PDB file of C-alpha atoms and ligand atoms in Angstrom:
ATOM      1  CA  MET A 560      18.918 113.440  22.427  1.00  0.00           C
ATOM      2  CA  ASN A 561      15.695 115.137  22.006  1.00  0.00           C
ATOM      3  CA  GLN A 562      16.933 118.142  19.846  1.00  0.00           C
ATOM      4  CA  LYS A 563      16.684 118.975  16.308  1.00  0.00           C
ATOM      5  CA  LEU A 564      19.824 117.991  14.645  1.00  0.00           C
ATOM      6  CA  TYR A 565      21.149 118.786  11.516  1.00  0.00           C
ATOM      7  CA  SER A 566      24.248 117.938   9.442  1.00  0.00           C
ATOM      8  CA  VAL A 567      26.228 120.239   7.422  1.00  0.00           C
ATOM      9  CA  LYS A 568      28.801 119.653   4.952  1.00  0.00           C
ATOM     10  CA  MET A 569      30.621 122.441   3.181  1.00  0.00           C
ATOM     11  CA  ARG A 570      33.239 121.900   0.427  1.00  0.00           C
ATOM     12  CA  ALA A 571      34.681 124.513  -1.303  1.00  0.00           C
ATOM     13  CA  ASN A 572      36.946 125.020  -4.922  1.00  0.00           C
ATOM     14  CA  CYS A 573      39.177 127.619  -6.579  1.00  0.00           C
ATOM     15  CA  LYS A 574      39.870 127.140 -10.570  1.00  0.00           C
ATOM     16  CA  GLU A 575      37.995 123.646 -10.134  1.00  0.00           C
ATOM     17  CA  GLN A 576      40.740 122.434  -7.392  1.00  0.00           C
ATOM     18  CA  HIS A 577      39.419 121.665  -3.996  1.00  0.00           C
ATOM     19  CA  ILE A 578      40.667 124.005  -1.391  1.00  0.00           C
ATOM     20  CA  SER A 579      38.534 123.249   1.741  1.00  0.00           C
ATOM     21  CA  GLY A 580      36.345 121.172   3.353  1.00  0.00           C
ATOM     22  CA  ALA A 581      34.573 120.802   6.743  1.00  0.00           C
ATOM     23  CA  GLU A 582      31.573 118.695   8.313  1.00  0.00           C
ATOM     24  CA  LYS A 583      29.211 119.116  11.452  1.00  0.00           C
ATOM     25  CA  ILE A 584      26.520 117.887  13.117  1.00  0.00           C
ATOM     26  CA  ILE A 585      24.762 120.692  14.824  1.00  0.00           C
ATOM     27  CA  ALA A 586      21.427 121.939  16.806  1.00  0.00           C
ATOM     28  CA  GLU A 587      18.852 123.639  14.891  1.00  0.00           C
ATOM     29  CA  GLU A 588      19.692 126.891  17.227  1.00  0.00           C
ATOM     30  CA  ASN A 589      23.377 126.758  15.960  1.00  0.00           C
ATOM     31  CA  LEU A 590      22.624 126.234  11.946  1.00  0.00           C
ATOM     32  CA  GLU A 591      23.173 129.838  11.012  1.00  0.00           C
ATOM     33  CA  ASN A 592      25.866 130.958  13.153  1.00  0.00           C
ATOM     34  CA  ILE A 593      27.677 127.740  11.998  1.00  0.00           C
ATOM     35  CA  CYS A 594      26.925 127.935   8.666  1.00  0.00           C
ATOM     36  CA  GLY A 595      28.300 131.435   8.308  1.00  0.00           C
ATOM     37  CA  GLN A 596      31.445 130.218   9.975  1.00  0.00           C
ATOM     38  CA  LEU A 597      32.038 127.616   7.523  1.00  0.00           C
ATOM     39  CA  LEU A 598      31.275 130.119   4.753  1.00  0.00           C
ATOM     40  CA  GLU A 599      34.173 132.160   6.065  1.00  0.00           C
ATOM     41  CA  ARG A 600      36.299 129.755   6.251  1.00  0.00           C
ATOM     42  CA  ALA A 601      35.754 128.618   2.739  1.00  0.00           C
ATOM     43  CA  LEU A 602      35.989 132.353   1.475  1.00  0.00           C
ATOM     44  CA  HIS A 603      39.560 133.134   3.299  1.00  0.00           C
ATOM     45  CA  HIS A 604      41.148 129.888   2.936  1.00  0.00           C
ATOM     46  CA  ALA A 605      45.081 129.721   2.629  1.00  0.00           C
ATOM     47  CA  LYS A 606      44.763 127.836  -0.329  1.00  0.00           C
ATOM     48  CA  GLY A 607      42.621 130.356  -2.167  1.00  0.00           C
ATOM     49  CA  GLU A 608      39.539 132.223  -2.698  1.00  0.00           C
ATOM     50  CA  ALA A 609      36.966 130.300  -3.166  1.00  0.00           C
ATOM     51  CA  ASP A 610      34.873 130.332  -6.410  1.00  0.00           C
ATOM     52  CA  PHE A 611      32.737 127.498  -5.903  1.00  0.00           C
ATOM     53  CA  ILE A 612      31.262 126.726  -2.579  1.00  0.00           C
ATOM     54  CA  ASN A 613      28.572 123.778  -1.689  1.00  0.00           C
ATOM     55  CA  LEU A 614      26.920 123.838   1.748  1.00  0.00           C
ATOM     56  CA  LYS A 615      24.813 120.731   2.124  1.00  0.00           C
ATOM     57  CA  ILE A 616      22.433 120.477   5.042  1.00  0.00           C
ATOM     58  CA  GLU A 617      20.173 117.349   6.011  1.00  0.00           C
ATOM     59  CA  LYS A 618      17.786 116.737   9.019  1.00  0.00           C
ATOM     60  CA  VAL A 619      19.379 113.714  10.977  1.00  0.00           C
ATOM     61  CA  ASP A 620      17.097 111.389  13.080  1.00  0.00           C
ATOM     62  CA  PRO A 621      18.660 111.521  16.653  1.00  0.00           C
ATOM     63  CA  GLU A 622      17.751 107.956  17.125  1.00  0.00           C
ATOM     64  CA  GLU A 623      20.360 107.215  14.370  1.00  0.00           C
ATOM     65  CA  MET A 624      23.261 108.632  16.557  1.00  0.00           C
ATOM     66  CA  LEU A 625      25.889 106.604  17.751  1.00  0.00           C
ATOM     67  CA  VAL A 626      27.879 108.310  20.504  1.00  0.00           C
ATOM     68  CA  LEU A 627      31.492 107.380  21.189  1.00  0.00           C
ATOM     69  CA  ASN A 628      34.289 108.573  23.553  1.00  0.00           C
ATOM     70  CA  ALA A 629      37.130 109.645  21.476  1.00  0.00           C
ATOM     71  CA  LEU A 630      40.014 107.181  21.535  1.00  0.00           C
ATOM     72  CA  PRO A 631      43.044 108.321  24.226  1.00  0.00           C
ATOM     73  CA  VAL A 632      45.490 110.384  22.506  1.00  0.00           C
ATOM     74  CA  THR A 633      49.441 110.139  22.946  1.00  0.00           C
ATOM     75  CA  THR A 634      51.995 111.863  21.163  1.00  0.00           C
ATOM     76  CA  ILE A 635      55.134 110.508  19.658  1.00  0.00           C
ATOM     77  CA  SER A 636      57.639 113.240  18.949  1.00  0.00           C
ATOM     78  CA  VAL A 637      60.322 112.496  16.326  1.00  0.00           C
ATOM     79  CA  LYS A 638      63.168 114.812  14.795  1.00  0.00           C
ATOM     80  CA  ASP A 639      62.171 114.347  11.007  1.00  0.00           C
ATOM     81  CA  ALA A 640      59.784 112.470   8.550  1.00  0.00           C
ATOM     82  CA  LYS A 641      62.170 109.468   8.485  1.00  0.00           C
ATOM     83  CA  GLU A 642      62.076 108.547  12.347  1.00  0.00           C
ATOM     84  CA  GLY A 643      58.554 109.435  11.771  1.00  0.00           C
ATOM     85  CA  HIS A 644      57.902 106.813   9.339  1.00  0.00           C
ATOM     86  CA  GLN A 645      59.888 104.538  11.505  1.00  0.00           C
ATOM     87  CA  LYS A 646      57.155 104.907  14.624  1.00  0.00           C
ATOM     88  CA  LEU A 647      54.378 104.432  12.215  1.00  0.00           C
ATOM     89  CA  LYS A 648      55.826 100.610  11.230  1.00  0.00           C
ATOM     90  CA  GLU A 649      56.320 100.213  15.018  1.00  0.00           C
ATOM     91  CA  CYS A 650      52.499 101.097  15.631  1.00  0.00           C
ATOM     92  CA  LEU A 651      51.884  98.556  12.830  1.00  0.00           C
ATOM     93  CA  LYS A 652      53.647  95.983  14.210  1.00  0.00           C
ATOM     94  CA  GLN A 653      52.318  96.293  17.505  1.00  0.00           C
ATOM     95  CA  GLU A 654      49.055  95.807  15.703  1.00  0.00           C
ATOM     96  CA  GLY A 655      50.229  92.393  14.658  1.00  0.00           C
ATOM     97  CA  VAL A 656      50.635  93.881  10.894  1.00  0.00           C
ATOM     98  CA  ASN A 657      53.392  92.045   9.459  1.00  0.00           C
ATOM     99  CA  ASN A 658      53.603  93.773   6.251  1.00  0.00           C
ATOM    100  CA  ALA A 659      54.291  97.478   7.648  1.00  0.00           C
ATOM    101  CA  GLU A 660      56.825  98.238   5.017  1.00  0.00           C
ATOM    102  CA  SER A 661      54.365  97.646   1.666  1.00  0.00           C
ATOM    103  CA  ILE A 662      51.676  98.987   3.551  1.00  0.00           C
ATOM    104  CA  LEU A 663      53.493 102.438   4.239  1.00  0.00           C
ATOM    105  CA  ASP A 664      54.519 102.167   0.626  1.00  0.00           C
ATOM    106  CA  ARG A 665      50.769 102.088  -0.372  1.00  0.00           C
ATOM    107  CA  LEU A 666      50.638 105.696   0.761  1.00  0.00           C
ATOM    108  CA  LYS A 667      51.923 107.333  -1.909  1.00  0.00           C
ATOM    109  CA  ASP A 668      48.756 105.831  -3.777  1.00  0.00           C
ATOM    110  CA  THR A 669      46.522 107.855  -1.859  1.00  0.00           C
ATOM    111  CA  TYR A 670      47.818 111.340  -2.440  1.00  0.00           C
ATOM    112  CA  GLY A 671      45.344 113.499  -4.522  1.00  0.00           C
ATOM    113  CA  MET A 672      42.361 111.355  -3.615  1.00  0.00           C
ATOM    114  CA  ARG A 673      39.290 112.711  -1.940  1.00  0.00           C
ATOM    115  CA  GLY A 674      38.538 110.090   0.293  1.00  0.00           C
ATOM    116  CA  ALA A 675      40.802 106.896   1.954  1.00  0.00           C
ATOM    117  CA  MET A 676      42.119 103.963   0.735  1.00  0.00           C
ATOM    118  CA  LEU A 677      40.346 100.673   2.226  1.00  0.00           C
ATOM    119  CA  LEU A 678      42.832  98.183   2.171  1.00  0.00           C
ATOM    120  CA  ASN A 679      42.534  94.698   3.287  1.00  0.00           C
ATOM    121  CA  VAL A 680      45.961  94.100   5.019  1.00  0.00           C
ATOM    122  CA  ASP A 681      46.116  90.301   4.498  1.00  0.00           C
ATOM    123  CA  THR A 682      45.969  90.302   0.591  1.00  0.00           C
ATOM    124  CA  MET A 683      46.931  93.852   0.179  1.00  0.00           C
ATOM    125  CA  GLU A 684      43.741  94.171  -2.025  1.00  0.00           C
ATOM    126  CA  ARG A 685      41.717  97.769  -2.306  1.00  0.00           C
ATOM    127  CA  MET A 686      38.135  97.329  -1.459  1.00  0.00           C
ATOM    128  CA  GLU A 687      36.751 100.620  -2.648  1.00  0.00           C
ATOM    129  CA  PRO A 688      34.544 100.489  -5.397  1.00  0.00           C
ATOM    130  CA  ASN A 689      35.799 103.583  -6.888  1.00  0.00           C
ATOM    131  CA  MET A 690      39.401 103.986  -6.527  1.00  0.00           C
ATOM    132  CA  GLU A 691      40.021 107.202  -7.603  1.00  0.00           C
ATOM    133  CA  ARG A 692      37.565 108.914  -4.806  1.00  0.00           C
ATOM    134  CA  GLY A 693      38.120 106.155  -2.203  1.00  0.00           C
ATOM    135  CA  ILE A 694      36.069 106.309   0.998  1.00  0.00           C
ATOM    136  CA  ARG A 695      34.805 109.239   2.708  1.00  0.00           C
ATOM    137  CA  ALA A 696      34.294 108.876   6.124  1.00  0.00           C
ATOM    138  CA  THR A 697      31.711 111.325   6.903  1.00  0.00           C
ATOM    139  CA  TYR A 698      28.643 112.131   9.184  1.00  0.00           C
ATOM    140  CA  MET A 699      30.561 112.926  12.439  1.00  0.00           C
ATOM    141  CA  ASP A 700      31.291 115.769  14.579  1.00  0.00           C
ATOM    142  CA  VAL A 701      32.282 116.389  18.442  1.00  0.00           C
ATOM    143  CA  ALA A 702      29.291 116.146  20.926  1.00  0.00           C
ATOM    144  CA  ASP A 703      28.678 119.330  22.237  1.00  0.00           C
ATOM    145  CA  ASP A 704      31.092 121.449  20.917  1.00  0.00           C
ATOM    146  CA  LYS A 705      31.339 125.001  21.367  1.00  0.00           C
ATOM    147  CA  ASP A 706      34.592 126.080  19.880  1.00  0.00           C
ATOM    148  CA  ASP A 707      34.737 128.266  16.775  1.00  0.00           C
ATOM    149  CA  ARG A 708      34.301 126.849  13.239  1.00  0.00           C
ATOM    150  CA  LYS A 709      36.242 129.499  11.058  1.00  0.00           C
ATOM    151  CA  GLU A 710      39.440 127.870  11.258  1.00  0.00           C
ATOM    152  CA  LYS A 711      40.106 124.292  10.952  1.00  0.00           C
ATOM    153  CA  ASN A 712      41.450 122.322  13.561  1.00  0.00           C
ATOM    154  CA  HIS A 713      43.238 119.663  12.289  1.00  0.00           C
ATOM    155  CA  PHE A 714      43.950 117.450  15.418  1.00  0.00           C
ATOM    156  CA  LYS A 715      40.097 117.830  16.536  1.00  0.00           C
ATOM    157  CA  GLU A 716      38.713 116.960  13.350  1.00  0.00           C
ATOM    158  CA  ALA A 717      41.059 114.159  12.755  1.00  0.00           C
ATOM    159  CA  LEU A 718      40.309 112.468  16.191  1.00  0.00           C
ATOM    160  CA  VAL A 719      36.500 112.806  15.655  1.00  0.00           C
ATOM    161  CA  LEU A 720      37.075 110.720  12.339  1.00  0.00           C
ATOM    162  CA  ALA A 721      39.388 108.268  13.728  1.00  0.00           C
ATOM    163  CA  THR A 722      37.220 107.530  16.259  1.00  0.00           C
ATOM    164  CA  LYS A 723      34.473 106.766  14.454  1.00  0.00           C
ATOM    165  CA  VAL A 724      36.728 104.575  11.846  1.00  0.00           C
ATOM    166  CA  ALA A 725      38.184 102.578  14.777  1.00  0.00           C
ATOM    167  CA  HIS A 726      34.942 101.394  16.012  1.00  0.00           C
ATOM    168  CA  GLN A 727      34.315  99.661  12.953  1.00  0.00           C
ATOM    169  CA  LYS A 728      34.557  95.890  13.577  1.00  0.00           C
ATOM    170  CA  ASN A 729      36.508  95.323  10.528  1.00  0.00           C
ATOM    171  CA  ILE A 730      39.066  98.357  10.948  1.00  0.00           C
ATOM    172  CA  ILE A 731      42.485  97.098  12.428  1.00  0.00           C
ATOM    173  CA  GLY A 732      43.848 100.779  12.257  1.00  0.00           C
ATOM    174  CA  GLU A 733      44.480 104.028  10.318  1.00  0.00           C
ATOM    175  CA  LEU A 734      47.262 105.985   8.766  1.00  0.00           C
ATOM    176  CA  CYS A 735      47.326 109.378   8.047  1.00  0.00           C
ATOM    177  CA  ILE A 736      49.241 112.152   6.867  1.00  0.00           C
ATOM    178  CA  SER A 737      48.023 115.551   6.459  1.00  0.00           C
ATOM    179  CA  ASP A 738      47.607 116.940   2.287  1.00  0.00           C
ATOM    180  CA  ASP A 739      48.164 120.513   4.060  1.00  0.00           C
ATOM    181  CA  PRO A 740      51.624 121.857   3.096  1.00  0.00           C
ATOM    182  CA  ASP A 741      51.815 123.661   6.618  1.00  0.00           C
ATOM    183  CA  TYR A 742      50.918 120.375   8.546  1.00  0.00           C
ATOM    184  CA  VAL A 743      53.907 117.905   9.449  1.00  0.00           C
ATOM    185  CA  THR A 744      51.940 115.904  12.105  1.00  0.00           C
ATOM    186  CA  GLY A 745      50.145 112.743  11.381  1.00  0.00           C
ATOM    187  CA  TYR A 746      49.045 109.746  12.894  1.00  0.00           C
ATOM    188  CA  PHE A 747      48.218 105.849  13.371  1.00  0.00           C
ATOM    189  CA  ALA A 748      44.844 105.218  15.098  1.00  0.00           C
ATOM    190  CA  SER A 749      43.363 101.726  16.542  1.00  0.00           C
ATOM    191  CA  LYS A 750      40.983 100.803  18.934  1.00  0.00           C
ATOM    192  CA  LYS A 751      44.013  98.746  20.744  1.00  0.00           C
ATOM    193  CA  LEU A 752      46.685 101.785  20.416  1.00  0.00           C
ATOM    194  CA  GLY A 753      44.563 104.701  20.494  1.00  0.00           C
ATOM    195  CA  TYR A 754      45.360 108.220  18.708  1.00  0.00           C
ATOM    196  CA  VAL A 755      48.981 107.843  18.503  1.00  0.00           C
ATOM    197  CA  ARG A 756      50.011 111.291  17.054  1.00  0.00           C
ATOM    198  CA  ILE A 757      53.766 111.756  15.297  1.00  0.00           C
ATOM    199  CA  THR A 758      54.625 114.967  15.043  1.00  0.00           C
ATOM    200  CA  ASN A 759      56.442 114.732  11.850  1.00  0.00           C
ATOM    201  CA  LEU A 760      55.688 112.527   9.031  1.00  0.00           C
ATOM    202  CA  LYS A 761      56.734 114.709   5.897  1.00  0.00           C
ATOM    203  CA  GLU A 762      58.707 117.876   5.171  1.00  0.00           C
ATOM    204  CA  MET A 763      57.320 121.306   5.512  1.00  0.00           C
ATOM    205  CA  GLY A 764      56.140 122.323   2.189  1.00  0.00           C
ATOM    206  CA  CYS A 765      54.833 119.451   0.860  1.00  0.00           C
ATOM    207  CA  LYS A 766      51.174 118.807  -0.308  1.00  0.00           C
ATOM    208  CA  ASP A 767      51.450 115.276  -0.519  1.00  0.00           C
ATOM    209  CA  GLY A 768      49.095 113.307   2.119  1.00  0.00           C
ATOM    210  CA  GLY A 769      46.324 110.764   2.494  1.00  0.00           C
ATOM    211  CA  ARG A 770      44.842 108.025   4.501  1.00  0.00           C
ATOM    212  CA  ILE A 771      44.352 104.214   4.865  1.00  0.00           C
ATOM    213  CA  PHE A 772      41.937 102.133   6.414  1.00  0.00           C
ATOM    214  CA  LEU A 773      43.190  98.892   7.334  1.00  0.00           C
ATOM    215  CA  PHE A 774      40.614  96.035   6.800  1.00  0.00           C
ATOM    216  CA  ARG A 775      40.423  92.682   7.933  1.00  0.00           C
ATOM    217  CA  GLY A 776      37.482  90.482   6.636  1.00  0.00           C
ATOM    218  CA  ASN A 777      35.479  89.444   3.407  1.00  0.00           C
ATOM    219  CA  ARG A 778      33.653  91.015   0.668  1.00  0.00           C
ATOM    220  CA  GLU A 779      30.461  91.014   2.430  1.00  0.00           C
ATOM    221  CA  GLU A 780      31.947  92.800   5.511  1.00  0.00           C
ATOM    222  CA  ALA A 781      33.917  95.321   3.062  1.00  0.00           C
ATOM    223  CA  LYS A 782      30.273  96.403   2.026  1.00  0.00           C
ATOM    224  CA  GLU A 783      29.040  96.847   5.587  1.00  0.00           C
ATOM    225  CA  CYS A 784      32.313  98.556   6.342  1.00  0.00           C
ATOM    226  CA  ILE A 785      31.600 100.866   4.065  1.00  0.00           C
ATOM    227  CA  GLN A 786      28.215 101.496   4.516  1.00  0.00           C
ATOM    228  CA  TYR A 787      29.225 102.476   8.165  1.00  0.00           C
ATOM    229  CA  LEU A 788      31.956 104.906   7.438  1.00  0.00           C
ATOM    230  CA  GLU A 789      29.890 106.670   4.778  1.00  0.00           C
ATOM    231  CA  GLN A 790      26.475 106.666   6.469  1.00  0.00           C
ATOM    232  CA  GLN A 791      26.713 105.894  10.188  1.00  0.00           C
ATOM    233  CA  LYS A 792      26.021 109.241  12.175  1.00  0.00           C
ATOM    234  CA  VAL A 793      28.413 109.668  15.094  1.00  0.00           C
ATOM    235  CA  LEU A 794      28.953 112.239  17.701  1.00  0.00           C
ATOM    236  CA  VAL A 795      32.175 111.873  19.650  1.00  0.00           C
ATOM    237  CA  ASN A 796      32.910 113.134  23.345  1.00  0.00           C
ATOM    238  CA  ILE A 797      36.146 114.333  23.697  1.00  0.00           C
ATOM    239  CA  LYS A 798      37.329 115.847  27.304  1.00  0.00           C
ATOM    240  CA  LYS A 799      38.485 119.553  27.257  1.00  0.00           C
ATOM    241  CA  THR A 800      42.049 118.500  28.146  1.00  0.00           C
ATOM    242  CA  GLU A 801      42.599 116.884  24.648  1.00  0.00           C
ATOM    243  CA  ARG A 802      40.664 119.281  22.904  1.00  0.00           C
ATOM    244  CA  GLU A 803      43.401 121.850  23.756  1.00  0.00           C
ATOM    245  CA  GLN A 804      46.283 120.052  22.157  1.00  0.00           C
ATOM    246  CA  GLU A 805      46.531 121.765  18.782  1.00  0.00           C
TER     247      GLU A 805
HETATM  248  C1  LIG B 722      44.097 116.036   7.956  1.00  0.00           C
HETATM  249  O1  LIG B 722      44.834 117.593   7.343  1.00  0.00           O
HETATM  250  O2  LIG B 722      42.742 116.749   7.657  1.00  0.00           O
HETATM  251  C2  LIG B 722      44.586 115.354   8.520  1.00  0.00           C
HETATM  252  C3  LIG B 722      45.420 116.054  10.099  1.00  0.00           C
HETATM  253  C4  LIG B 722      45.798 115.350  10.964  1.00  0.00           C
HETATM  254  C5  LIG B 722      45.987 115.429  12.559  1.00  0.00           C
HETATM  255  C6  LIG B 722      47.105 114.951  12.877  1.00  0.00           C
HETATM  256  C7  LIG B 722      47.179 115.563  14.507  1.00  0.00           C
HETATM  257  O3  LIG B 722      47.088 116.843  14.569  1.00  0.00           O
HETATM  258  O4  LIG B 722      46.936 114.968  15.343  1.00  0.00           O
END
């Protein structure tokens, strides 16, 4: 990788409420164009018109980049959120996690958090230094992405994040429900099961959503894990057929 690369992060608020956020890792030649698209996304968001936009651009050392292949994707179609939660529990059981019920119960504590909960599956202890904020998995993007960035693509952005997260050695899985009221598909992801989309995990119109990263290890390993999730630069290769799922 000998191109000049930049990390671009955008976050937008309306009346002090977060309405939109995105992040990219892109070549210098695409910087202007992509920043324009992200601004457009912030200014014309369904949740409101942004009155505060923060655009952060940082040069990235290509030597620091980790390139991963996306987790394989499967989809489980369910008739409603109740069945969706049942499938989520089955995924946890397949992963060898016995206390699936109490883990799902913790999802409600993630609603409204900017980041994810980092939960020790054995002790049920939360490992985030700041529990209000949680852990933000950042510095990741699709490798060679040519798609338009004006609209959020929930599936693609989530697959990139889940791929990065699942490759950390102490992470044994991730649960996610979108906080977008119009988006009811969520997922379970792990290195063993791949990215398992579940077509309904909440009622349409519901704003509640969040993420839990399931962790197994000691405190020292939790620090390394947080460092990886928040700082490691990652590009993810996604096959064209998988990009077109949303
Ligand atoms: C989010 O809103 O950021 C979470 C999106 C989950 C995407 C699930 C999917 O479509 O695979």
